PDB file of C-alpha atoms and ligand atoms in Angstrom:
ATOM      1  CA  MET A  17       0.000   0.000   0.000  1.00 81.00           C
ATOM      2  CA  MET A  18       1.505   3.357  -1.065  1.00 88.00           C
ATOM      3  CA  ASN A  19       1.347   6.371   1.206  1.00 95.00           C
ATOM      4  CA  LYS A  20       0.051   9.762   0.073  1.00 96.00           C
ATOM      5  CA  ALA A  21       3.464  11.099  -1.036  1.00 96.00           C
ATOM      6  CA  GLU A  22       4.147   7.938  -3.064  1.00 97.00           C
ATOM      7  CA  ILE A  23       0.720   7.992  -4.713  1.00 98.00           C
ATOM      8  CA  PHE A  24       1.182  11.569  -5.941  1.00 98.00           C
ATOM      9  CA  ALA A  25       4.824  10.984  -6.918  1.00 97.00           C
ATOM     10  CA  ASN A  26       3.816   7.994  -9.057  1.00 97.00           C
ATOM     11  CA  SER A  27       0.440   8.974 -10.480  1.00 98.00           C
ATOM     12  CA  THR A  28       0.339   9.417 -14.241  1.00 98.00           C
ATOM     13  CA  VAL A  29      -2.327  10.471 -16.710  1.00 98.00           C
ATOM     14  CA  ASN A  30      -1.196   7.493 -18.799  1.00 98.00           C
ATOM     15  CA  ASP A  31      -3.118   5.284 -16.367  1.00 98.00           C
ATOM     16  CA  CYS A  32      -6.406   6.965 -17.333  1.00 98.00           C
ATOM     17  CA  ARG A  33      -8.370   5.121 -19.939  1.00 98.00           C
ATOM     18  CA  ILE A  34     -11.761   4.785 -21.492  1.00 98.00           C
ATOM     19  CA  ILE A  35     -13.494   1.536 -20.618  1.00 98.00           C
ATOM     20  CA  GLN A  36     -16.029   0.491 -23.188  1.00 98.00           C
ATOM     21  CA  LEU A  37     -19.191  -0.868 -21.566  1.00 98.00           C
ATOM     22  CA  GLU A  38     -21.537  -3.197 -23.346  1.00 96.00           C
ATOM     23  CA  LYS A  39     -24.555  -1.555 -24.874  1.00 97.00           C
ATOM     24  CA  ASN A  40     -27.621  -3.742 -24.914  1.00 97.00           C
ATOM     25  CA  ALA A  41     -29.660  -1.989 -27.568  1.00 95.00           C
ATOM     26  CA  HIS A  42     -33.291  -2.869 -28.199  1.00 94.00           C
ATOM     27  CA  GLU A  43     -36.057  -1.159 -30.107  1.00 96.00           C
ATOM     28  CA  ASN A  44     -37.370   0.112 -26.752  1.00 96.00           C
ATOM     29  CA  GLY A  45     -34.061   1.594 -25.633  1.00 97.00           C
ATOM     30  CA  ALA A  46     -30.578   0.674 -24.490  1.00 97.00           C
ATOM     31  CA  LEU A  47     -29.052  -0.611 -21.272  1.00 98.00           C
ATOM     32  CA  SER A  48     -25.472  -0.681 -20.009  1.00 98.00           C
ATOM     33  CA  VAL A  49     -24.194  -2.260 -16.804  1.00 97.00           C
ATOM     34  CA  VAL A  50     -21.249  -1.760 -14.439  1.00 97.00           C
ATOM     35  CA  GLU A  51     -20.906  -4.447 -11.778  1.00 97.00           C
ATOM     36  CA  ASN A  52     -18.301  -5.868  -9.429  1.00 98.00           C
ATOM     37  CA  ASP A  53     -17.548  -8.880 -11.589  1.00 96.00           C
ATOM     38  CA  GLY A  54     -13.776  -8.382 -11.632  1.00 96.00           C
ATOM     39  CA  THR A  55     -13.700  -6.630 -15.012  1.00 95.00           C
ATOM     40  CA  MET A  56     -13.464  -3.105 -13.566  1.00 97.00           C
ATOM     41  CA  PRO A  57     -10.227  -1.609 -12.141  1.00 98.00           C
ATOM     42  CA  PHE A  58     -11.734  -1.557  -8.616  1.00 98.00           C
ATOM     43  CA  ASP A  59     -14.810  -2.695  -6.709  1.00 98.00           C
ATOM     44  CA  ILE A  60     -17.454   0.030  -6.512  1.00 98.00           C
ATOM     45  CA  LYS A  61     -18.400   1.318  -3.054  1.00 98.00           C
ATOM     46  CA  ARG A  62     -20.251   4.532  -3.847  1.00 98.00           C
ATOM     47  CA  VAL A  63     -22.290   6.107  -6.623  1.00 98.00           C
ATOM     48  CA  TYR A  64     -23.023   9.823  -7.002  1.00 98.00           C
ATOM     49  CA  TYR A  65     -24.149  11.981  -9.877  1.00 98.00           C
ATOM     50  CA  LEU A  66     -24.014  15.618 -10.877  1.00 98.00           C
ATOM     51  CA  TYR A  67     -27.079  17.149 -12.528  1.00 98.00           C
ATOM     52  CA  ASP A  68     -28.750  20.556 -12.928  1.00 98.00           C
ATOM     53  CA  ILE A  69     -25.300  21.767 -13.957  1.00 98.00           C
ATOM     54  CA  PRO A  70     -25.048  25.271 -15.467  1.00 96.00           C
ATOM     55  CA  GLY A  71     -23.204  25.295 -18.798  1.00 90.00           C
ATOM     56  CA  ASP A  72     -20.437  27.509 -17.434  1.00 96.00           C
ATOM     57  CA  ALA A  73     -19.847  25.376 -14.316  1.00 97.00           C
ATOM     58  CA  GLU A  74     -16.413  24.100 -13.366  1.00 97.00           C
ATOM     59  CA  ARG A  75     -16.646  20.999 -11.211  1.00 97.00           C
ATOM     60  CA  GLY A  76     -13.858  19.018  -9.649  1.00 97.00           C
ATOM     61  CA  GLY A  77     -10.888  21.216  -8.900  1.00 98.00           C
ATOM     62  CA  HIS A  78      -9.335  18.663  -6.569  1.00 98.00           C
ATOM     63  CA  ALA A  79      -7.338  15.445  -6.367  1.00 98.00           C
ATOM     64  CA  HIS A  80      -7.857  12.281  -4.337  1.00 98.00           C
ATOM     65  CA  CYS A  81      -5.255  10.455  -2.261  1.00 98.00           C
ATOM     66  CA  GLU A  82      -6.824   7.004  -2.499  1.00 98.00           C
ATOM     67  CA  ASN A  83     -10.203   7.232  -4.141  1.00 98.00           C
ATOM     68  CA  GLN A  84     -10.435   5.973  -7.727  1.00 98.00           C
ATOM     69  CA  SER A  85     -13.336   6.835 -10.016  1.00 98.00           C
ATOM     70  CA  LEU A  86     -15.189   5.814 -13.112  1.00 98.00           C
ATOM     71  CA  ILE A  87     -16.900   8.794 -14.739  1.00 98.00           C
ATOM     72  CA  ILE A  88     -19.738   8.310 -17.212  1.00 98.00           C
ATOM     73  CA  ALA A  89     -21.743  10.855 -19.204  1.00 98.00           C
ATOM     74  CA  VAL A  90     -25.059   9.027 -18.768  1.00 98.00           C
ATOM     75  CA  SER A  91     -26.714  11.958 -20.516  1.00 98.00           C
ATOM     76  CA  GLY A  92     -25.276  14.789 -22.609  1.00 98.00           C
ATOM     77  CA  CYS A  93     -21.591  15.569 -22.707  1.00 98.00           C
ATOM     78  CA  PHE A  94     -18.791  17.267 -20.784  1.00 98.00           C
ATOM     79  CA  THR A  95     -15.000  17.388 -20.659  1.00 98.00           C
ATOM     80  CA  VAL A  96     -12.799  15.883 -17.952  1.00 98.00           C
ATOM     81  CA  VAL A  97      -9.286  17.356 -17.710  1.00 98.00           C
ATOM     82  CA  LEU A  98      -6.774  15.313 -15.726  1.00 98.00           C
ATOM     83  CA  ASN A  99      -3.349  16.457 -14.641  1.00 98.00           C
ATOM     84  CA  ASP A 100      -0.591  14.461 -12.912  1.00 98.00           C
ATOM     85  CA  GLY A 101       1.594  17.483 -12.151  1.00 98.00           C
ATOM     86  CA  ALA A 102       3.686  17.068 -15.297  1.00 98.00           C
ATOM     87  CA  GLU A 103       1.180  16.265 -18.047  1.00 98.00           C
ATOM     88  CA  SER A 104      -2.500  16.747 -18.604  1.00 98.00           C
ATOM     89  CA  ARG A 105      -5.045  14.905 -20.725  1.00 98.00           C
ATOM     90  CA  ALA A 106      -8.573  15.919 -21.653  1.00 98.00           C
ATOM     91  CA  PHE A 107     -11.383  13.472 -22.359  1.00 98.00           C
ATOM     92  CA  GLN A 108     -14.652  14.498 -23.877  1.00 98.00           C
ATOM     93  CA  LEU A 109     -17.320  12.120 -22.618  1.00 98.00           C
ATOM     94  CA  ASN A 110     -20.477  11.913 -24.671  1.00 98.00           C
ATOM     95  CA  ARG A 111     -21.614   8.287 -24.666  1.00 98.00           C
ATOM     96  CA  PRO A 112     -23.424   6.455 -21.837  1.00 98.00           C
ATOM     97  CA  TYR A 113     -21.485   3.260 -22.647  1.00 98.00           C
ATOM     98  CA  LYS A 114     -18.017   4.779 -22.167  1.00 98.00           C
ATOM     99  CA  ALA A 115     -16.524   5.041 -18.666  1.00 98.00           C
ATOM    100  CA  LEU A 116     -13.406   7.088 -17.952  1.00 98.00           C
ATOM    101  CA  TYR A 117     -11.157   5.436 -15.373  1.00 98.00           C
ATOM    102  CA  VAL A 118      -9.470   7.985 -13.095  1.00 98.00           C
ATOM    103  CA  PRO A 119      -6.836   6.609 -10.704  1.00 98.00           C
ATOM    104  CA  ALA A 120      -5.851   8.357  -7.459  1.00 98.00           C
ATOM    105  CA  GLY A 121      -3.331  11.194  -7.365  1.00 98.00           C
ATOM    106  CA  LEU A 122      -4.577  13.232 -10.348  1.00 98.00           C
ATOM    107  CA  TRP A 123      -5.959  16.752 -10.336  1.00 98.00           C
ATOM    108  CA  ARG A 124      -9.348  16.758 -12.061  1.00 98.00           C
ATOM    109  CA  GLU A 125     -11.515  19.428 -13.546  1.00 98.00           C
ATOM    110  CA  ILE A 126     -14.833  18.845 -15.287  1.00 98.00           C
ATOM    111  CA  ASN A 127     -16.305  21.522 -17.526  1.00 98.00           C
ATOM    112  CA  ASP A 128     -18.092  22.249 -20.830  1.00 98.00           C
ATOM    113  CA  PHE A 129     -21.309  20.630 -19.615  1.00 98.00           C
ATOM    114  CA  SER A 130     -24.044  20.410 -22.213  1.00 98.00           C
ATOM    115  CA  SER A 131     -27.534  21.391 -21.164  1.00 97.00           C
ATOM    116  CA  GLY A 132     -29.251  18.584 -19.216  1.00 97.00           C
ATOM    117  CA  SER A 133     -26.080  16.538 -18.895  1.00 98.00           C
ATOM    118  CA  VAL A 134     -25.702  14.050 -16.060  1.00 98.00           C
ATOM    119  CA  CYS A 135     -22.269  13.031 -14.778  1.00 98.00           C
ATOM    120  CA  LEU A 136     -22.325   9.665 -13.048  1.00 98.00           C
ATOM    121  CA  VAL A 137     -19.355   8.851 -10.800  1.00 98.00           C
ATOM    122  CA  LEU A 138     -18.632   5.382  -9.412  1.00 98.00           C
ATOM    123  CA  THR A 139     -15.946   5.307  -6.742  1.00 98.00           C
ATOM    124  CA  SER A 140     -13.671   2.864  -4.937  1.00 98.00           C
ATOM    125  CA  GLU A 141     -14.068   4.496  -1.500  1.00 98.00           C
ATOM    126  CA  CYS A 142     -16.809   5.965   0.630  1.00 98.00           C
ATOM    127  CA  TYR A 143     -16.900   9.756   0.927  1.00 98.00           C
ATOM    128  CA  SER A 144     -14.161  11.200   3.119  1.00 98.00           C
ATOM    129  CA  GLU A 145     -13.125  14.843   3.042  1.00 98.00           C
ATOM    130  CA  ASP A 146      -9.688  13.717   4.336  1.00 98.00           C
ATOM    131  CA  ASP A 147      -9.103  11.986   1.003  1.00 98.00           C
ATOM    132  CA  TYR A 148      -9.265  15.286  -0.920  1.00 98.00           C
ATOM    133  CA  VAL A 149      -6.447  17.621  -1.920  1.00 98.00           C
ATOM    134  CA  ARG A 150      -8.361  20.812  -2.681  1.00 98.00           C
ATOM    135  CA  GLU A 151      -5.481  23.308  -2.754  1.00 98.00           C
ATOM    136  CA  TYR A 152      -3.690  23.367  -6.105  1.00 98.00           C
ATOM    137  CA  ASP A 153      -0.478  24.521  -4.391  1.00 98.00           C
ATOM    138  CA  GLU A 154      -0.540  21.401  -2.244  1.00 98.00           C
ATOM    139  CA  PHE A 155      -1.060  19.264  -5.352  1.00 98.00           C
ATOM    140  CA  LEU A 156       1.921  20.989  -7.014  1.00 98.00           C
ATOM    141  CA  ALA A 157       4.074  20.326  -3.937  1.00 98.00           C
ATOM    142  CA  LEU A 158       3.030  16.653  -3.851  1.00 98.00           C
ATOM    143  CA  THR A 159       3.954  16.219  -7.533  1.00 98.00           C
ATOM    144  CA  ALA A 160       7.106  18.410  -7.573  1.00 97.00           C
ATOM    145  CA  SER A 161       9.447  15.444  -8.137  1.00 97.00           C
ATOM    146  CA  LYS A 162       7.866  14.824 -11.559  1.00 96.00           C
ATOM    147  CA  ARG A 163       8.883  18.278 -12.807  1.00 95.00           C
ATOM    148  CA  SER A 164      12.491  18.126 -11.548  1.00 87.00           C
ATOM    149  CA  LYS A 165      13.403  15.084 -13.696  1.00 66.00           C
TER     150      LYS A 165
HETATM  151  P1  TYD B 215     -17.024  17.728  -4.618  1.00 90.26           P
HETATM  152  O1  TYD B 215     -16.420  16.376  -4.554  1.00 90.26           O
HETATM  153  O2  TYD B 215     -16.134  18.896  -4.357  1.00 90.26           O
HETATM  154  O3  TYD B 215     -17.759  17.911  -6.011  1.00 90.26           O
HETATM  155  P2  TYD B 215     -17.234  18.153  -7.492  1.00 90.26           P
HETATM  156  O4  TYD B 215     -15.897  17.516  -7.617  1.00 90.26           O
HETATM  157  O5  TYD B 215     -18.252  17.486  -8.318  1.00 90.26           O
HETATM  158  O6  TYD B 215     -17.217  19.622  -7.772  1.00 90.26           O
HETATM  159  O7  TYD B 215     -18.270  17.749  -3.638  1.00 90.26           O
HETATM  160  C1  TYD B 215     -19.160  18.834  -3.608  1.00 90.26           C
HETATM  161  C2  TYD B 215     -19.778  18.880  -2.227  1.00 90.26           C
HETATM  162  O8  TYD B 215     -20.546  17.701  -1.981  1.00 90.26           O
HETATM  163  C3  TYD B 215     -18.734  18.957  -1.119  1.00 90.26           C
HETATM  164  O9  TYD B 215     -19.219  19.871  -0.139  1.00 90.26           O
HETATM  165  C4  TYD B 215     -18.680  17.579  -0.559  1.00 90.26           C
HETATM  166  C5  TYD B 215     -20.055  17.011  -0.844  1.00 90.26           C
HETATM  167  N1  TYD B 215     -20.040  15.560  -1.126  1.00 90.26           N
HETATM  168  C6  TYD B 215     -20.622  14.671  -0.246  1.00 90.26           C
HETATM  169  O10 TYD B 215     -21.160  15.052   0.799  1.00 90.26           O
HETATM  170  N2  TYD B 215     -20.609  13.324  -0.544  1.00 90.26           N
HETATM  171  C7  TYD B 215     -20.023  12.854  -1.669  1.00 90.26           C
HETATM  172  O11 TYD B 215     -20.041  11.623  -1.918  1.00 90.26           O
HETATM  173  C8  TYD B 215     -19.412  13.787  -2.579  1.00 90.26           C
HETATM  174  C9  TYD B 215     -18.752  13.323  -3.822  1.00 90.26           C
HETATM  175  C10 TYD B 215     -19.451  15.131  -2.262  1.00 90.26           C
END
């Protein structure tokens, strides 16, 4: 088990990836499933969702020490920008059958929400404010070793 300093020193945006979920399409609509069957990067402990989001909203603006996430645009679209302290990657999510895997130790921002969009987040840990790094300066300090190489 890595400690906080090690997690931030080793996190990389290269570990983010889009996980394609199955889409069960029928004439009456479609259905996709995420379950703890060993195919996901972690077992899911918590589900939350963002909705009623103004188009100019900026969500996120923090990093997690341990918590991992899967982020899904179950409706509409938005952009997730991830930063490991040295590199950043942006993902536009616009399909309910594509999940973005976000490991711990990355700064995240979510913006460019389309009207009526819903951002579903599945997480590896229960909610704990202690797991958050909300100050960007602290995030920069935790990832400083990546920029001195
Ligand atoms: P936050 O994680 O900062 O949201 P976002 O990254 O989407 O902008 O959470 C917003 C507020 O909601 C904050 O006061 C903490 C609270 N919150 C909970 O109480 N439980 C939760 O599971 C989450 C994710 C947030």
